Short mmCIF file of C-alpha atoms in Angstrom, two decimals:
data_model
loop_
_atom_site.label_atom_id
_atom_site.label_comp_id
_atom_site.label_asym_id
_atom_site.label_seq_id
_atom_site.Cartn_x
_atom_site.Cartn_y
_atom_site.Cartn_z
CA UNK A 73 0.00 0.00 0.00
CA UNK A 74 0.83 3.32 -0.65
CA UNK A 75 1.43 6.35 1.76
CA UNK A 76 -1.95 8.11 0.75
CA UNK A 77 -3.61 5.22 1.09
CA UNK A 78 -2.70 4.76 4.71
CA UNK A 79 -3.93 8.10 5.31
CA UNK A 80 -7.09 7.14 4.06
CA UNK A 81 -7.61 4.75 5.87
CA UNK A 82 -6.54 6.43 9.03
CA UNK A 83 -9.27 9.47 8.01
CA UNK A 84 -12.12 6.80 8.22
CA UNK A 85 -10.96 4.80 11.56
CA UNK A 86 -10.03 7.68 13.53
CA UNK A 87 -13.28 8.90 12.75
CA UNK A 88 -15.47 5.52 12.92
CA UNK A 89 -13.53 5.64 16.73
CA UNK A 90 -14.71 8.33 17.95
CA UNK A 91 -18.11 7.73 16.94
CA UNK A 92 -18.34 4.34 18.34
CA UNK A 93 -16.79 5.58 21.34
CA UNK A 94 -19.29 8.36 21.33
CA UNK A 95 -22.12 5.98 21.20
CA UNK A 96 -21.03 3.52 23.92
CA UNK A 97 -20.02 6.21 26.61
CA UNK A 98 -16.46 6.86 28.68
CA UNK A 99 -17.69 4.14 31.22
CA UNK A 100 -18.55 1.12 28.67
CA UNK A 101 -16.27 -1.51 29.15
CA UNK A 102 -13.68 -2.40 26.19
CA UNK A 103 -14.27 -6.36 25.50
CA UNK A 104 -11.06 -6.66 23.75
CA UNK A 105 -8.89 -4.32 26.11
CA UNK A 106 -10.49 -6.27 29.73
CA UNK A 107 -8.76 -3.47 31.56
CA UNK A 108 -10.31 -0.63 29.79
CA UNK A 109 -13.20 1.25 29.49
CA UNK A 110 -14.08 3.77 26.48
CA UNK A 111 -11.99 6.74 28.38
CA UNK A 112 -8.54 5.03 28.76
CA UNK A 113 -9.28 4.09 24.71
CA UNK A 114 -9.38 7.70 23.74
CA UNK A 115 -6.57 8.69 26.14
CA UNK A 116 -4.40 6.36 24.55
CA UNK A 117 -5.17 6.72 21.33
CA UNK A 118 -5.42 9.85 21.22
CA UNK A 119 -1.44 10.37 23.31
CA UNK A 120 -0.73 7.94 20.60
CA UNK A 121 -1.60 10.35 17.45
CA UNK A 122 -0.34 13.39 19.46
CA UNK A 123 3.29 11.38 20.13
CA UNK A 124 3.14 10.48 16.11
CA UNK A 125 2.49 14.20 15.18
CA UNK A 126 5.82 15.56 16.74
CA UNK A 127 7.79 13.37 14.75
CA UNK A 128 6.06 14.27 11.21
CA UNK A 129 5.75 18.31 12.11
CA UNK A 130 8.95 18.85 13.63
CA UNK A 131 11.15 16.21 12.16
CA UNK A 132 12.64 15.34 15.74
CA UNK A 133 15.64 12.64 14.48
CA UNK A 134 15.79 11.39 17.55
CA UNK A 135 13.45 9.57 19.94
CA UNK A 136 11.11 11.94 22.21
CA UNK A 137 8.67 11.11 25.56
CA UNK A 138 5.40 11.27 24.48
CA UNK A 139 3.52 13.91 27.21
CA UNK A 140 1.47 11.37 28.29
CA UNK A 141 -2.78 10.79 28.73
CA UNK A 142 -4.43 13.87 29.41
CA UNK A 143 -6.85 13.78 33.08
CA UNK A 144 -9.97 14.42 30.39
CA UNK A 145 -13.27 12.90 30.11
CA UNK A 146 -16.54 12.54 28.55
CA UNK A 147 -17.26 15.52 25.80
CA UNK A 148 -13.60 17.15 26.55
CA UNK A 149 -11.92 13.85 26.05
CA UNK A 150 -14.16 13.19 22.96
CA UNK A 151 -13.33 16.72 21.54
CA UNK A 152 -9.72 16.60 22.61
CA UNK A 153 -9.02 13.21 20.64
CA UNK A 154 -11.04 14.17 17.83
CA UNK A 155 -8.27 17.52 17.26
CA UNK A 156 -5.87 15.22 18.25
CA UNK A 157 -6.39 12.76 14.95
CA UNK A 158 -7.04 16.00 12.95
CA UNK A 159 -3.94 17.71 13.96
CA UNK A 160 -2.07 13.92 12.66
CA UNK A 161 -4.06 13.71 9.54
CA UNK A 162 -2.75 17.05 8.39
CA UNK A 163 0.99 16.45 9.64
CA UNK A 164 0.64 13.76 7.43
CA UNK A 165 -0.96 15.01 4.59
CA UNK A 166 1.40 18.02 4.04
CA UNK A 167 4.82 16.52 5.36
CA UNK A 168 7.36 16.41 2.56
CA UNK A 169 7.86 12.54 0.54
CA UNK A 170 11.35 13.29 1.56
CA UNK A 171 11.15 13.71 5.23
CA UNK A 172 13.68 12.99 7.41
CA UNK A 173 12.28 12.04 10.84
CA UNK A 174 13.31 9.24 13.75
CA UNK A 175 10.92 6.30 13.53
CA UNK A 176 11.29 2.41 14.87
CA UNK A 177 10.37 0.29 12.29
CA UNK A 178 11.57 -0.71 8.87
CA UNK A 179 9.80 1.22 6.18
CA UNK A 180 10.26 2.51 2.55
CA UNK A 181 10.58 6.47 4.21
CA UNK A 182 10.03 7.82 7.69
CA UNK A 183 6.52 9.29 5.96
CA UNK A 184 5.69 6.04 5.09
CA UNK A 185 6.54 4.50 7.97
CA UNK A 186 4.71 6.97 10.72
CA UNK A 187 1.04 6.52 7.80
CA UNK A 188 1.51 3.23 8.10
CA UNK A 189 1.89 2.74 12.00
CA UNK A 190 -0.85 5.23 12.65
CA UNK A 191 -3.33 3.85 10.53
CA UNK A 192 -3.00 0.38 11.86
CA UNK A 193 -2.91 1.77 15.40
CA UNK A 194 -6.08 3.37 14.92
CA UNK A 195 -7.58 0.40 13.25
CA UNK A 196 -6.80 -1.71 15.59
CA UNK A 197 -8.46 0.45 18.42
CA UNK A 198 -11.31 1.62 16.30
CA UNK A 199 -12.14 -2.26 16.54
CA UNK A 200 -11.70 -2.13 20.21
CA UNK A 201 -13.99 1.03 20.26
CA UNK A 202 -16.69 -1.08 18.17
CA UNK A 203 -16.77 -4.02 20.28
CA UNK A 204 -17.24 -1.37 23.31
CA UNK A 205 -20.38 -0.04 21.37
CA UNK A 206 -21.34 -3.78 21.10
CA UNK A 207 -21.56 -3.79 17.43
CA UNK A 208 -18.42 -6.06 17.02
CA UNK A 209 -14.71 -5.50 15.96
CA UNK A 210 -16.31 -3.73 12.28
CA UNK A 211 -14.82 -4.82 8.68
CA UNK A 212 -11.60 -4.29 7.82
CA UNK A 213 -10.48 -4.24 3.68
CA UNK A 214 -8.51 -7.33 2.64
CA UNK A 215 -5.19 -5.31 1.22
CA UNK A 216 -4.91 -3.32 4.40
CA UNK A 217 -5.09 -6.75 6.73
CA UNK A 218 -2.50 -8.43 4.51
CA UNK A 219 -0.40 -5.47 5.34
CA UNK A 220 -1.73 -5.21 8.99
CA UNK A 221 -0.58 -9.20 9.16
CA UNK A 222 3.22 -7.93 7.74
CA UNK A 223 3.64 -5.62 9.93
CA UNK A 224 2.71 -7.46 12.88
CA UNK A 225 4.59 -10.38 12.05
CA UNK A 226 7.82 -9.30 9.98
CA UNK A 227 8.27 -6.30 11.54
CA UNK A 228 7.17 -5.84 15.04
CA UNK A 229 7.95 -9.80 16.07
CA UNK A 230 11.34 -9.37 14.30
CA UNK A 231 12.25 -6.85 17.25
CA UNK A 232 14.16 -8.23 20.23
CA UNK A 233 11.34 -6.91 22.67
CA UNK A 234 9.10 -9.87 20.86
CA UNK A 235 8.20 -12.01 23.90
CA UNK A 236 6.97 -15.11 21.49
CA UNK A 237 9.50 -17.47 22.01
CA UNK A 238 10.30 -21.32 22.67
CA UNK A 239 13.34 -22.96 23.94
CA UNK A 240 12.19 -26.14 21.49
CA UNK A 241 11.97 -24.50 17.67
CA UNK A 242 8.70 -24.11 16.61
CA UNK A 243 6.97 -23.28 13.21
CA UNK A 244 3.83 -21.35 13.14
CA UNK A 245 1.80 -20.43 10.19
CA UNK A 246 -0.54 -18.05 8.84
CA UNK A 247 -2.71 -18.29 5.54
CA UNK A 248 -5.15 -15.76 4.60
CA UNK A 249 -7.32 -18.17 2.30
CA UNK A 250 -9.64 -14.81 0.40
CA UNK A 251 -5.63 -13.36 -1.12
CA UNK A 252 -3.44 -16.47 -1.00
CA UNK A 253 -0.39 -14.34 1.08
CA UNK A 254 0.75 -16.82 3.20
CA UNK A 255 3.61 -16.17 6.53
CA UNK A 256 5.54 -18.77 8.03
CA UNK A 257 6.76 -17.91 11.58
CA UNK A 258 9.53 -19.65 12.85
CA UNK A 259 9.58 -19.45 16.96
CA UNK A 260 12.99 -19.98 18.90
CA UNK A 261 14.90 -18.49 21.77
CA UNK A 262 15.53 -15.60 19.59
CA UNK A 263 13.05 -13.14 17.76
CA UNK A 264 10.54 -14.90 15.75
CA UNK A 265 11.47 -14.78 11.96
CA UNK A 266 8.71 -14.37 9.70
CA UNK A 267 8.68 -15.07 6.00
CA UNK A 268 6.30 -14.59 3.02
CA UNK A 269 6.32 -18.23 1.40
CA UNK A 270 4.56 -21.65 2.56
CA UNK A 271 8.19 -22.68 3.48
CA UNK A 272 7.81 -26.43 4.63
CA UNK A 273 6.21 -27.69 6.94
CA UNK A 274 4.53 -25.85 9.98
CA UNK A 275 3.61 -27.61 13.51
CA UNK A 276 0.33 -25.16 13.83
CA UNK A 277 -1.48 -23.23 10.89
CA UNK A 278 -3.98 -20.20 11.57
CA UNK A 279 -6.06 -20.34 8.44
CA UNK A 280 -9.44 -17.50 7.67
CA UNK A 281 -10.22 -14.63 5.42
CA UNK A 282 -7.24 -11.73 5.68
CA UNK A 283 -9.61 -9.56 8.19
CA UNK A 284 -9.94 -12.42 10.20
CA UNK A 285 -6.19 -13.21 10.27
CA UNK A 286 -5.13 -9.37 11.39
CA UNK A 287 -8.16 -9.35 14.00
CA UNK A 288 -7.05 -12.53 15.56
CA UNK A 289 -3.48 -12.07 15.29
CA UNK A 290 -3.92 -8.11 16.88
CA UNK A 291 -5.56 -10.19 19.73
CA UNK A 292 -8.97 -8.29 18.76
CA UNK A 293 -10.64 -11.83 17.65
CA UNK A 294 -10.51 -15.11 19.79
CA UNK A 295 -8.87 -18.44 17.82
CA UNK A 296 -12.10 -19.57 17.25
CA UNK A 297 -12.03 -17.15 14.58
CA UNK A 298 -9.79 -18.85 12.45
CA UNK A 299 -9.59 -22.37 11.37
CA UNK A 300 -6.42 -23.91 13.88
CA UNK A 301 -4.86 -26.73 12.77
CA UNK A 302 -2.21 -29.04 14.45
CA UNK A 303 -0.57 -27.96 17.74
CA UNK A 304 -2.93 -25.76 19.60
CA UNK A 305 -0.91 -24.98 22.33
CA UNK A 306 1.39 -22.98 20.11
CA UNK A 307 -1.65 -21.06 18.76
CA UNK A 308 -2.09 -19.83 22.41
CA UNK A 309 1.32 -19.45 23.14
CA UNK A 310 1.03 -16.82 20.56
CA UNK A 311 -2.19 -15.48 22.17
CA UNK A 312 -0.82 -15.35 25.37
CA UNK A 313 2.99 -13.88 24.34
CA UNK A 314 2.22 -11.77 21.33
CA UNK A 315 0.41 -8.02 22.31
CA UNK A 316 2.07 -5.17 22.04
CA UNK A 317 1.84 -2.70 24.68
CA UNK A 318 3.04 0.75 25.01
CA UNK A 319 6.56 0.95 26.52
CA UNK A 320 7.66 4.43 25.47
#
């Protein structure tokens, strides 16, 4: 996908967020975030876009401290996430193609990069948002899940923060049966390494449409989602190992 397509997409989540979020209230509960309820969604997510902004508008080449969730709620947190994704969308939409910014995760450009993040970041929680409305985790476009999928696995799981691991080498893999892109995951005591191919064979395979892969694998779906075959208890070890938090 391209860079203005990410922003596309990120336009339409940010906004289907905030009205789902709207609609269920700051005290609904967040079934796919147990911990949460609607407010600590929009504080997050809304820090999130904020953080994301000083990188594209300033061009900070270095790492920088978010400033952390604002003490809002109800209409003023609504309002003050809503600016929040506006202020992103436009950092985004007028930043230079060659802009030179710090960012954490292999892309073609630091542009493309920061589009990329963001709009799966607010995917991701616009499905959270959703399920807190009680209307379920929404659709989400085959091409973008494919790419959602990549990131997760090739990207994020290639860093050395990745907590999926197993002392026995394991291979885990994931077919999105609606494109044909297939990953195969192979667990160790290092990083997982992830490639693009149906590279032998695999002791567990995670098998559904590509919106049903990048829900499930985002956590944001259970297993039953997906067609599991062979081990199971490496399908959970992924469940239980694999979500990434915010550490910055």
């Amino acid at each position: 996908m391209e860079t203005p397509a990410f922003i596309k997409s990120l336009v339409h989540d940010g906004q289907l967020l905030a009205s789902a979020a709207e609609e269920a209230g700051p005290d609904a509960a967040v079934p796919t975030c147990p911990a949460w309820q609607v407010r600590n969604l929009l504080r997050h997510t809304g820090m999130v876009h904020r953080w994301a902004t000083g990188f594209v508008a300033e061009g900070h080449t270095g790492y920088r401290a978010g400033a952390g969730e604002p003490d809002l709620d109800g209409d003023e947190l609504l309002e003050w996430f809503r600016e929040g994704h506006g202020l992103l969308v436009r950092a985004l939409s007028e930043a230079p193609p060659d802009l030179s910014c710090w960012s954490f995760l292999p892309a073609p450009s630091p542009l493309h990069f920061w589009a990329r993040r963001q709009a799966h970041e607010t995917a991701v929680h616009r499905a959270d948002a959703q399920s807190a409305a009680g209307g379920g985790p929404g659709h989400v476009a085959a091409e973008f899940a494919v790419d959602g999928v990549d990131e997760l696995l090739s990207a994020f799981h290639a860093r050395p923060k990745s907590r999926v691991r197993s002392e026995t080498p394991r291979v885990l893999r994931a077919r999105a049966t609606d494109t044909g892109d297939v990953w195969t995951v192979r667990l160790s005591a290092q990083p997982p390494h992830t490639v693009r191919t149906d590279d032998g064979p695999a002791d567990c395979e995670l098998s559904g449409t590509a919106e049903r892969l990048y829900l499930t694998l985002w956590n944001r779906l259970p297993l039953e989602a997906v067609s599991v075959t062979g081990d199971t208890g490496l399908a959970r070890l992924w469940r239980e190992q694999s979500g990434i938090t915010w550490s910055r």
